């Protein structure tokens, strides 16, 4: 397939590091040096589904396609206010499409997983035009009195439209179960048959374990993807990495031995927006004319599970 349109949408409320010091024992200096984040967009009076629909509409406009041209919609999402129906159905109605749709939850690696699904369905002859929307509100998952987690995240939606083409050169996905490193429980309704107390636990994270996993998994996924496509790291024009921490990005950059200019960063203004981070970064780079036709782009993401993946595609 080929990416023929991109779009993104962000909450209007911007929360700076200094604003966090009003209620947290933290500092701009700590957050900036440890993570690279200066501010983040946080859901307040908008709904995630509206951001998802706005990002989807922008991607369709950019692709000069209409909702009725779509054969499939995939939404990557970890939490939103509905347990059911799936967010992709809400997006389908919001943009006026009528094609089948599905949600996936592959944490922050959702965009790469969605690309693999779209590409596989296309190769099987089932779809031509596919909309992928990643819509996330991780700021609704964290405990805002826990300085170890809440400072990291931001909300938003990113979307792409894919059409037939030969631009995706290789995709590699991986998973390695380590469910105690990054997790959250939500309480289910009691039944007459379940007596245990239901727990409502906000996002829990073993930060240093996640950090090590991220660097290792992304380095390996990108290397496997390049090898599969017969491309060496120097030939890649842009590395778009999941925006979780600038120190993770620079460790991967060191491993690949590539210049910092090839690694666009927007975590400074967005924080970690989970699976939305890759398509938002892609949209911002595209709209700032960073890519030329034929450029090679490697993208990689990792998240809770652990799951990870990388893709190499031609612009
Ligand atoms: N402000 C000030 N101090 C803070 C803080 C904050 N926001 N958060 C943690 N600290 C403190 C800790 O309490 C600890 O203090 P102590 O030594 O007195 O106990 C100290 O800073 C160091 O904490 P530590 O967790 O060792 O820091 P770190 O260098 O590992 O950085 C992360 C923490 C979370 C930034 C880093 O581990 C990370 O980015 N991990 C990956 C997270 C991630 O990417 N998650 C999403 C994956 S999709």
Coordinates of C-alpha atoms and ligand atoms in Angstrom, one line a residue:
X1 CA 0.0 0.0 0.0
X2 CA 0.9 3.7 0.0
X3 CA 0.1 6.4 2.4
X4 CA -1.8 9.0 0.4
X5 CA -3.1 11.3 3.2
X6 CA -2.4 12.2 6.8
X7 CA -4.2 14.2 9.4
X8 CA -4.1 14.9 13.1
X9 CA -6.1 16.7 15.9
X10 CA -5.1 17.8 19.3
X11 CA -6.9 18.9 22.5
X12 CA -6.9 22.7 22.9
X13 CA -5.7 22.6 26.5
X14 CA -1.9 22.8 26.8
X15 CA -0.3 21.9 30.1
X16 CA 3.3 23.1 30.6
X17 CA 5.8 21.5 33.1
X18 CA 5.5 24.6 35.2
X19 CA 1.8 24.2 35.5
X20 CA 2.4 20.7 36.9
X21 CA 4.5 22.1 39.7
X22 CA 1.3 23.7 41.1
X23 CA 0.2 20.3 42.4
X24 CA 3.2 17.9 42.0
X25 CA 6.6 17.7 43.6
X26 CA 8.4 18.0 40.3
X27 CA 10.2 20.6 38.2
X28 CA 10.6 21.7 34.6
X29 CA 14.3 20.9 34.8
X30 CA 13.6 17.3 36.0
X31 CA 11.0 16.6 33.3
X32 CA 12.9 18.2 30.5
X33 CA 16.3 16.5 31.2
X34 CA 14.8 13.1 32.0
X35 CA 12.2 13.0 29.2
X36 CA 12.4 15.9 26.8
X37 CA 8.8 16.9 27.4
X38 CA 8.1 20.6 27.9
X39 CA 4.3 20.6 27.5
X40 CA 1.5 18.3 26.4
X41 CA -2.1 18.6 25.0
X42 CA -4.6 17.3 27.5
X43 CA -8.2 16.4 26.9
X44 CA -10.5 18.7 28.9
X45 CA -13.7 19.9 27.3
X46 CA -13.5 17.9 24.1
X47 CA -14.2 14.2 23.5
X48 CA -11.6 11.8 22.1
X49 CA -14.1 10.6 19.4
X50 CA -14.4 14.2 18.1
X51 CA -10.6 14.4 17.8
X52 CA -10.5 11.0 16.0
X53 CA -13.2 12.1 13.5
X54 CA -11.4 15.5 12.9
X55 CA -8.0 13.7 12.2
X56 CA -9.8 11.2 9.9
X57 CA -11.5 14.0 7.9
X58 CA -8.2 15.8 7.5
X59 CA -6.5 12.6 6.3
X60 CA -9.3 12.0 3.8
X61 CA -9.2 15.6 2.5
X62 CA -5.4 15.3 2.2
X63 CA -5.9 12.1 0.2
X64 CA -8.6 13.7 -2.0
X65 CA -10.8 10.8 -1.1
X66 CA -14.4 10.6 0.2
X67 CA -15.6 8.5 3.1
X68 CA -17.6 6.3 0.7
X69 CA -14.3 5.4 -1.1
X70 CA -13.1 3.6 2.0
X71 CA -13.1 -0.2 2.2
X72 CA -12.0 -0.5 5.8
X73 CA -11.3 1.5 9.0
X74 CA -8.9 0.5 11.7
X75 CA -8.8 2.4 15.0
X76 CA -6.0 2.0 17.4
X77 CA -7.0 2.8 21.0
X78 CA -6.2 1.8 24.5
X79 CA -9.0 3.6 26.4
X80 CA -11.9 5.9 25.7
X81 CA -15.1 6.5 27.4
X82 CA -16.9 3.6 25.8
X83 CA -16.2 -0.1 26.5
X84 CA -18.5 -0.7 23.6
X85 CA -19.2 0.2 20.8
X86 CA -15.8 0.3 19.3
X87 CA -14.4 3.7 18.5
X88 CA -13.9 2.8 14.8
X89 CA -17.7 2.5 14.5
X90 CA -18.2 5.9 16.0
X91 CA -15.6 7.3 13.6
X92 CA -17.3 5.5 10.7
X93 CA -20.6 7.2 11.5
X94 CA -18.9 10.6 12.2
X95 CA -17.2 10.7 8.7
X96 CA -20.2 9.2 6.9
X97 CA -18.5 6.0 5.8
X98 CA -20.2 2.6 5.4
X99 CA -17.3 0.1 5.2
X100 CA -16.4 -2.5 7.9
X101 CA -14.3 -1.4 10.7
X102 CA -12.4 -2.7 13.8
X103 CA -10.5 -1.5 16.8
X104 CA -7.2 -2.8 18.0
X105 CA -5.4 -2.3 21.3
X106 CA -1.7 -2.8 20.8
X107 CA -0.8 0.0 23.2
X108 CA 1.7 2.5 21.8
X109 CA 2.7 0.1 18.9
X110 CA -0.9 0.2 17.5
X111 CA -0.1 2.3 14.3
X112 CA 2.5 -0.2 13.1
X113 CA 0.1 -3.1 13.8
X114 CA -2.7 -1.4 12.0
X115 CA -0.4 -0.9 8.9
X116 CA 0.4 -4.6 9.0
X117 CA -3.3 -5.5 9.0
X118 CA -4.1 -3.0 6.2
X119 CA -1.2 -4.3 4.1
X120 CA -2.1 -7.9 4.7
X121 CA -5.8 -7.4 3.8
X122 CA -4.8 -5.5 0.7
X123 CA -2.4 -8.3 -0.4
X124 CA -5.2 -10.8 0.2
X125 CA -7.3 -8.8 -2.3
X126 CA -9.9 -7.7 0.2
X127 CA -9.4 -3.9 0.5
X128 CA -8.1 -1.0 -1.5
X129 CA -8.5 2.2 0.5
X130 CA -8.0 1.9 4.2
X131 CA -8.3 4.6 6.9
X132 CA -6.2 4.1 10.1
X133 CA -7.0 6.4 13.0
X134 CA -5.0 6.3 16.3
X135 CA -6.8 8.1 19.0
X136 CA -5.6 8.1 22.6
X137 CA -6.2 9.8 25.9
X138 CA -3.5 8.3 28.2
X139 CA -4.0 11.3 30.5
X140 CA -7.2 9.6 31.6
X141 CA -5.2 6.5 32.6
X142 CA -2.7 8.0 35.0
X143 CA -2.9 9.0 38.6
X144 CA -2.3 12.8 38.5
X145 CA -0.7 12.7 41.9
X146 CA 1.9 10.2 40.7
X147 CA 4.8 12.3 39.3
X148 CA 6.5 9.2 37.9
X149 CA 3.8 8.6 35.3
X150 CA 1.5 11.6 34.7
X151 CA 4.2 14.0 33.5
X152 CA 5.0 11.7 30.6
X153 CA 1.8 11.6 28.6
X154 CA -0.4 13.8 26.3
X155 CA -3.5 13.1 24.2
X156 CA -4.4 13.4 20.6
X157 CA -5.4 11.6 17.4
X158 CA -3.5 10.9 14.2
X159 CA -4.8 9.4 11.0
X160 CA -3.6 8.1 7.6
X161 CA -5.3 7.0 4.4
X162 CA -3.7 4.1 2.5
X163 CA -4.4 3.3 -1.1
X164 CA -2.9 0.7 -3.5
X165 CA 0.8 1.1 -4.1
X166 CA 4.1 -0.6 -3.5
X167 CA 5.5 1.8 -1.0
X168 CA 5.6 -0.4 2.2
X169 CA 8.9 -2.3 1.9
X170 CA 8.8 -4.3 5.1
X171 CA 7.0 -4.5 8.4
X172 CA 8.1 -6.5 11.5
X173 CA 6.0 -7.0 14.6
X174 CA 7.1 -8.6 17.9
X175 CA 5.7 -9.3 21.3
X176 CA 7.3 -10.5 24.5
X177 CA 5.0 -10.9 27.5
X178 CA 6.0 -8.9 30.5
X179 CA 2.7 -7.8 31.9
X180 CA 4.0 -6.4 35.2
X181 CA 6.0 -3.6 33.6
X182 CA 3.2 -1.3 32.4
X183 CA -0.4 -2.1 33.2
X184 CA -3.7 -0.8 34.5
X185 CA -6.8 -2.5 35.9
X186 CA -10.3 -1.2 35.5
X187 CA -13.1 -2.5 37.7
X188 CA -15.8 -4.7 36.1
X189 CA -19.3 -4.9 37.4
X190 CA -19.9 -7.3 40.2
X191 CA -21.9 -10.4 39.6
X192 CA -23.6 -12.8 42.1
X193 CA -20.8 -15.2 41.3
X194 CA -17.7 -13.1 41.8
X195 CA -16.8 -12.2 45.3
X196 CA -13.3 -10.8 45.0
X197 CA -13.0 -7.1 45.3
X198 CA -12.6 -5.4 41.9
X199 CA -9.6 -3.1 41.7
X200 CA -9.5 0.3 40.1
X201 CA -5.7 0.8 39.6
X202 CA -4.3 3.7 37.6
X203 CA -1.4 3.2 35.2
X204 CA 1.5 1.5 36.8
X205 CA 5.0 1.5 35.3
X206 CA 8.5 0.2 36.0
X207 CA 10.1 3.0 34.1
X208 CA 13.6 1.7 33.9
X209 CA 12.5 -1.7 32.7
X210 CA 10.3 -0.1 30.0
X211 CA 13.2 2.1 29.0
X212 CA 15.5 -0.8 28.5
X213 CA 12.9 -2.8 26.6
X214 CA 12.1 0.1 24.3
X215 CA 15.7 0.7 23.3
X216 CA 16.4 -3.0 22.7
X217 CA 13.1 -3.8 20.9
X218 CA 13.2 -0.7 18.6
X219 CA 16.9 -1.3 17.7
X220 CA 16.1 -4.9 16.9
X221 CA 12.9 -4.3 15.0
X222 CA 14.4 -1.5 12.9
X223 CA 17.5 -3.7 12.1
X224 CA 15.3 -6.7 11.1
X225 CA 13.0 -4.5 8.9
X226 CA 16.0 -2.9 7.1
X227 CA 17.6 -6.3 6.6
X228 CA 14.4 -7.7 5.2
X229 CA 14.2 -4.9 2.7
X230 CA 17.9 -5.1 1.8
X231 CA 18.4 -1.5 2.9
X232 CA 21.2 -0.2 5.2
X233 CA 20.7 2.4 7.9
X234 CA 22.6 5.1 6.0
X235 CA 20.1 4.8 3.1
X236 CA 17.1 5.7 5.3
X237 CA 16.2 9.4 5.1
X238 CA 14.0 9.7 8.2
X239 CA 13.6 7.7 11.4
X240 CA 10.2 8.4 12.9
X241 CA 10.3 6.8 16.4
X242 CA 7.5 6.6 19.0
X243 CA 7.8 9.7 21.1
X244 CA 8.2 8.3 24.6
X245 CA 11.4 9.8 25.8
X246 CA 14.1 11.8 24.0
X247 CA 16.7 9.7 25.8
X248 CA 15.2 6.5 24.3
X249 CA 15.3 8.2 20.9
X250 CA 19.0 9.2 21.2
X251 CA 19.9 5.7 22.5
X252 CA 18.3 4.2 19.3
X253 CA 20.0 6.8 17.2
X254 CA 23.4 5.9 18.7
X255 CA 22.7 2.2 18.1
X256 CA 22.0 2.9 14.4
X257 CA 24.9 5.3 14.2
X258 CA 22.8 7.9 12.4
X259 CA 22.8 11.8 12.7
X260 CA 20.2 13.4 14.9
X261 CA 18.8 15.4 11.9
X262 CA 17.2 12.1 10.7
X263 CA 15.2 11.8 13.9
X264 CA 12.4 14.4 14.0
X265 CA 11.1 15.0 17.5
X266 CA 7.8 16.4 18.7
X267 CA 7.7 15.0 22.2
X268 CA 8.7 18.4 23.5
X269 CA 5.2 19.8 22.8
X270 CA 3.1 16.5 22.9
X271 CA 4.5 14.2 25.5
X272 CA 3.8 10.5 24.8
X273 CA 0.5 10.2 23.1
X274 CA 0.6 6.4 22.9
X275 CA -0.3 5.0 19.4
X276 CA -1.2 8.4 18.1
X277 CA 2.4 9.6 18.5
X278 CA 3.7 8.1 15.2
X279 CA 0.9 9.3 12.9
X280 CA 0.8 12.7 14.6
X281 CA 4.6 13.0 14.0
X282 CA 4.2 11.8 10.4
X283 CA 1.4 14.4 9.8
X284 CA 3.5 17.2 11.2
X285 CA 6.6 16.2 9.1
X286 CA 4.5 15.9 6.0
X287 CA 2.8 19.3 6.5
X288 CA 6.1 21.0 7.1
X289 CA 7.3 19.6 3.8
X290 CA 10.1 17.5 5.4
X291 CA 9.6 14.6 3.0
X292 CA 10.5 14.4 -0.7
X293 CA 9.0 11.8 -3.1
X294 CA 11.0 8.6 -2.9
X295 CA 12.4 9.3 0.6
X296 CA 12.8 6.2 2.7
X297 CA 11.2 6.4 6.2
X298 CA 11.7 3.9 9.0
X299 CA 9.2 4.0 11.8
X300 CA 9.2 2.1 15.1
X301 CA 7.0 2.0 18.2
X302 CA 6.8 -0.1 21.4
X303 CA 4.5 -0.3 24.3
X304 CA 2.8 -2.2 27.1
X305 CA 2.7 -5.9 26.7
X306 CA 5.4 -5.7 25.7
X307 CA 4.7 -5.3 22.0
X308 CA 6.7 -3.5 19.3
X309 CA 7.1 -3.1 15.6
X310 CA 8.9 -1.3 12.8
X311 CA 8.0 -0.5 9.2
X312 CA 10.1 0.8 6.3
X313 CA 8.2 2.7 3.6
X314 CA 8.9 4.9 0.7
X315 CA 7.2 8.4 0.6
Ligands
LIG1 N1 9.8 14.9 39.1 C1 10.8 14.8 40.0 N2 11.3 13.7 40.4 C2 10.8 12.6 39.9 C3 9.8 12.5 38.9 C4 9.3 13.8 38.5 N3 8.3 13.9 37.6 N4 9.5 11.3 38.6 C5 10.4 10.5 39.3 N5 11.2 11.3 40.1 C6 12.2 10.9 41.0 C7 12.0 9.5 41.5 O1 11.1 9.5 42.7 C8 13.4 9.1 41.9 O2 13.7 9.6 43.2 P1 14.5 8.8 44.3 O3 15.8 8.5 43.7 O4 14.5 9.7 45.4 O5 13.6 7.6 44.5 C9 14.3 9.8 40.9 O6 13.4 10.8 40.3 C10 14.7 8.9 39.8 O7 13.7 8.1 39.3 P2 13.8 7.0 38.2 O8 12.6 6.3 37.9 O9 15.0 6.2 38.5 O10 14.2 8.0 36.9 P3 14.6 7.6 35.5 O11 15.8 8.3 35.1 O12 14.5 6.1 35.2 O13 13.5 8.3 34.6 C11 11.4 7.8 33.4 C12 12.1 7.9 34.8 C13 10.0 7.4 33.6 C14 11.4 9.2 32.8 C15 12.2 6.8 32.6 O14 12.5 5.6 33.3 C16 11.5 6.4 31.3 O15 11.3 7.3 30.4 N6 11.1 5.2 31.1 C17 10.3 4.8 30.0 C18 8.9 5.2 30.2 C19 8.1 5.0 28.9 O16 8.5 5.2 27.8 N7 6.8 4.6 29.1 C20 5.9 4.5 28.0 C21 6.2 3.4 27.1 S1 5.2 3.4 25.7

